Coordinates of C-alpha atoms in Angstrom, one line a residue:
X1 CA -18.3 28.6 -0.5
X2 CA -14.9 30.2 -1.3
X3 CA -12.1 28.2 -2.9
X4 CA -9.2 27.6 -0.5
X5 CA -7.6 24.4 -1.9
X6 CA -8.2 21.4 -4.0
X7 CA -6.5 18.1 -3.3
X8 CA -5.9 15.0 -5.5
X9 CA -5.1 11.6 -4.0
X10 CA -3.9 8.9 -6.4
X11 CA -3.3 5.4 -5.5
X12 CA -3.5 1.7 -6.4
X13 CA -5.9 -0.9 -5.0
X14 CA -4.7 -4.5 -5.6
X15 CA -6.9 -7.6 -5.0
X16 CA -5.7 -10.1 -2.4
X17 CA -8.9 -12.2 -2.7
X18 CA -11.4 -12.7 -5.6
X19 CA -13.6 -9.7 -6.3
X20 CA -17.1 -9.6 -7.8
X21 CA -18.9 -6.3 -8.2
X22 CA -21.8 -6.9 -10.6
X23 CA -24.4 -4.7 -12.2
X24 CA -27.0 -7.3 -13.2
X25 CA -25.5 -8.0 -16.6
X26 CA -24.6 -11.4 -17.9
X27 CA -21.6 -12.5 -20.1
X28 CA -20.5 -15.6 -21.8
X29 CA -17.2 -17.6 -22.4
X30 CA -16.1 -19.6 -25.3
X31 CA -16.1 -23.3 -24.4
X32 CA -18.5 -22.9 -21.5
X33 CA -21.8 -24.6 -22.4
X34 CA -24.7 -26.3 -20.7
X35 CA -24.3 -30.1 -21.0
X36 CA -28.1 -30.5 -21.5
X37 CA -28.6 -28.3 -24.5
X38 CA -25.1 -27.3 -25.6
X39 CA -26.0 -23.6 -25.2
X40 CA -23.7 -20.9 -23.8
X41 CA -24.2 -20.5 -20.1
X42 CA -25.1 -17.2 -18.5
X43 CA -22.4 -15.8 -16.3
X44 CA -23.1 -13.1 -13.7
X45 CA -20.8 -10.4 -15.0
X46 CA -18.6 -7.9 -13.2
X47 CA -18.8 -4.2 -14.0
X48 CA -16.7 -3.3 -17.0
X49 CA -15.8 0.1 -18.5
X50 CA -16.2 1.3 -22.0
X51 CA -13.0 -0.6 -22.9
X52 CA -14.5 -3.9 -21.6
X53 CA -12.2 -4.0 -18.6
X54 CA -13.2 -4.6 -15.0
X55 CA -13.7 -1.5 -12.8
X56 CA -14.9 -0.6 -9.4
X57 CA -17.6 2.1 -9.4
X58 CA -16.7 5.2 -7.5
X59 CA -20.0 5.1 -5.7
X60 CA -19.2 1.6 -4.4
X61 CA -15.8 2.8 -3.1
X62 CA -17.3 5.8 -1.4
X63 CA -20.1 3.9 0.2
X64 CA -17.8 1.2 1.6
X65 CA -15.2 3.7 2.8
X66 CA -18.0 5.7 4.4
X67 CA -19.2 2.6 6.2
X68 CA -15.7 1.8 7.4
X69 CA -15.3 5.4 8.7
X70 CA -18.4 4.9 10.8
X71 CA -17.1 1.6 12.2
X72 CA -13.7 3.1 13.3
X73 CA -15.5 6.1 14.9
X74 CA -14.1 8.9 12.7
X75 CA -14.5 12.3 14.2
X76 CA -18.1 13.3 13.6
X77 CA -17.4 16.7 12.0
X78 CA -14.7 15.3 9.8
X79 CA -16.9 12.4 8.8
X80 CA -19.7 14.6 7.7
X81 CA -17.5 17.0 5.9
X82 CA -15.8 14.2 4.0
X83 CA -18.6 11.8 3.3
X84 CA -21.8 13.8 3.9
X85 CA -24.3 13.8 6.7
X86 CA -27.4 11.6 7.1
X87 CA -29.3 14.7 8.2
X88 CA -31.1 16.1 5.2
X89 CA -31.2 19.5 6.9
X90 CA -27.4 19.8 6.9
X91 CA -25.4 21.3 4.0
X92 CA -23.0 18.4 4.1
X93 CA -25.9 15.9 3.4
X94 CA -25.3 16.4 -0.4
X95 CA -22.3 14.1 -0.3
X96 CA -19.4 15.8 1.4
X97 CA -16.2 17.4 0.2
X98 CA -14.7 14.4 -1.6
X99 CA -15.4 12.8 -5.0
X100 CA -14.2 9.3 -5.7
X101 CA -13.9 8.3 -9.4
X102 CA -14.4 4.9 -11.0
X103 CA -11.3 2.8 -10.6
X104 CA -10.4 0.7 -13.7
X105 CA -8.2 -2.3 -13.7
X106 CA -4.7 -1.5 -15.0
X107 CA -2.6 -4.6 -14.4
X108 CA -2.7 -8.3 -13.7
X109 CA -0.1 -10.9 -12.8
X110 CA 1.6 -13.1 -15.5
X111 CA -0.3 -16.3 -14.8
X112 CA 1.3 -19.7 -15.6
X113 CA -0.9 -22.4 -17.1
X114 CA -1.0 -24.0 -13.6
X115 CA -2.4 -21.0 -11.7
X116 CA -4.3 -19.2 -14.4
X117 CA -7.9 -18.5 -13.3
X118 CA -10.6 -20.7 -15.0
X119 CA -11.7 -19.2 -18.3
X120 CA -9.3 -16.3 -17.9
X121 CA -10.0 -13.2 -20.1
X122 CA -7.0 -11.0 -20.6
X123 CA -9.0 -8.0 -21.7
X124 CA -11.6 -8.1 -18.8
X125 CA -9.0 -9.3 -16.2
X126 CA -11.5 -11.9 -15.1
X127 CA -12.0 -15.6 -14.6
X128 CA -15.2 -17.6 -14.0
X129 CA -16.2 -19.7 -11.0
X130 CA -19.1 -22.2 -10.8
X131 CA -21.4 -22.5 -7.8
X132 CA -24.1 -24.9 -6.9
X133 CA -27.5 -24.0 -5.4
X134 CA -28.5 -25.8 -2.3
X135 CA -31.8 -27.7 -2.2
X136 CA -33.6 -26.3 0.9
X137 CA -35.5 -29.6 1.4
X138 CA -32.6 -32.0 1.2
X139 CA -29.8 -29.6 2.2
X140 CA -27.7 -31.0 -0.7
X141 CA -26.2 -29.5 -3.8
X142 CA -28.5 -29.6 -6.9
X143 CA -26.5 -30.4 -10.0
X144 CA -29.2 -29.0 -12.2
X145 CA -28.9 -25.6 -10.5
X146 CA -25.4 -24.6 -11.3
X147 CA -24.6 -20.9 -11.5
X148 CA -21.6 -19.0 -12.7
X149 CA -19.9 -15.8 -11.5
X150 CA -17.2 -13.8 -13.2
X151 CA -14.5 -12.6 -10.8
X152 CA -11.4 -10.6 -10.7
X153 CA -8.6 -12.8 -9.2
X154 CA -6.0 -11.8 -6.6
X155 CA -3.1 -9.7 -7.9
X156 CA -5.1 -7.4 -10.2
X157 CA -4.5 -3.7 -9.6
X158 CA -7.0 -0.8 -10.0
X159 CA -6.0 2.9 -10.4
X160 CA -8.0 5.1 -8.0
X161 CA -8.3 8.9 -7.9
X162 CA -10.0 11.0 -5.2
X163 CA -10.4 14.7 -5.2
X164 CA -11.4 17.0 -2.4
X165 CA -12.0 20.7 -2.1
X166 CA -11.3 22.9 0.9
X167 CA -10.0 20.1 3.0
X168 CA -8.4 20.9 6.4
X169 CA -5.2 19.1 7.4
X170 CA -7.3 17.0 9.9
X171 CA -9.8 16.0 7.2
X172 CA -7.0 15.0 4.8
X173 CA -5.3 13.0 7.6
X174 CA -8.6 11.2 8.4
X175 CA -9.3 10.4 4.8
X176 CA -5.9 8.8 4.4
X177 CA -6.5 6.9 7.6
X178 CA -9.8 5.5 6.3
X179 CA -8.1 4.5 3.0
X180 CA -5.6 2.5 5.1
X181 CA -8.6 0.3 6.2
X182 CA -8.1 -1.7 3.0
X183 CA -4.8 -2.9 4.4
X184 CA -6.5 -4.1 7.5
X185 CA -9.2 -6.0 5.6
X186 CA -11.7 -3.6 7.2
X187 CA -12.9 -2.5 3.8
X188 CA -14.3 -5.4 1.7
X189 CA -15.9 -4.8 -1.7
X190 CA -18.6 -6.6 -3.7
X191 CA -20.2 -9.9 -3.2
X192 CA -18.9 -12.9 -1.2
X193 CA -17.7 -10.9 1.9
X194 CA -18.8 -13.9 4.1
X195 CA -16.2 -16.0 2.2
X196 CA -13.5 -13.3 2.5
X197 CA -14.0 -12.0 -1.1
X198 CA -13.3 -8.4 -1.8
X199 CA -10.2 -7.9 0.2
X200 CA -7.6 -5.5 -1.3
X201 CA -4.5 -3.6 -0.4
X202 CA -4.1 0.2 -0.8
X203 CA -0.9 2.1 -1.9
X204 CA -0.7 5.9 -2.1
X205 CA 1.2 6.9 -5.2
X206 CA 0.6 10.6 -5.5
X207 CA -0.7 13.5 -3.4
X208 CA -1.2 17.0 -4.8
X209 CA -2.7 20.3 -3.7
X210 CA -3.5 23.5 -5.6
X211 CA -4.4 26.8 -4.0
X212 CA -6.0 30.0 -5.6
X213 CA -2.8 31.7 -6.6
X214 CA -1.5 28.6 -8.3
X215 CA -4.8 28.2 -10.1
X216 CA -4.4 31.7 -11.6
X217 CA -0.8 30.9 -12.6
X218 CA -1.9 27.6 -14.2
X219 CA -4.6 29.3 -16.2
X220 CA -2.3 32.1 -17.4
X221 CA 0.3 29.4 -18.4
X222 CA -2.2 28.1 -21.0
X223 CA -4.3 25.5 -19.2
X224 CA -6.8 23.6 -21.4
X225 CA -10.1 25.4 -21.7
X226 CA -12.2 22.4 -20.7
X227 CA -13.8 21.7 -17.3
X228 CA -12.4 18.2 -16.7
X229 CA -8.8 19.4 -17.0
X230 CA -9.3 21.1 -13.6

């Protein structure tokens, strides 16, 4: 496929409801112990990056945006070109034209003592919430079956970057339309969707495009000789 253009979309996602995207790991908090044995409790952890800060995997973002694009009935050709086809015989089945990168948390509100999330961690941008398992026989809460979830509270912002190669104007327009689904609570991320968790707002902050003649000029001007710089 010949190179015609390469787009970069940069924006911010900000939580409006709690967010929990886990990867199966557990974490702990100082001061949070089991009353029975005084041992640190296991907390279902959120995904964190190499710096120990909460992030949203790019695969999660793409999967949920893809699902929302289906719900709103995106033009079939544009849908397959952007997100890939379900038909293994089609070239677009490899994943489509766009790539969505992991989105790391970059900012949080200044919480007061009154509204700070329980067991707030300033590095991870997370708090901890306790839940109680329901006894199926009695339909009542079991105090001995407490569980704990780490969560990102409302007001935390994540930096998101999307790139796309050889996008048509119509495909770019449809991609921006799908991203706006966050602002309609159409795109929810992570666990707890039935309770309204995972709602976010989307804000576009930068939109750039480069074409072949500009690539040549960029390289001739002394571009870094590493692949990721592109």
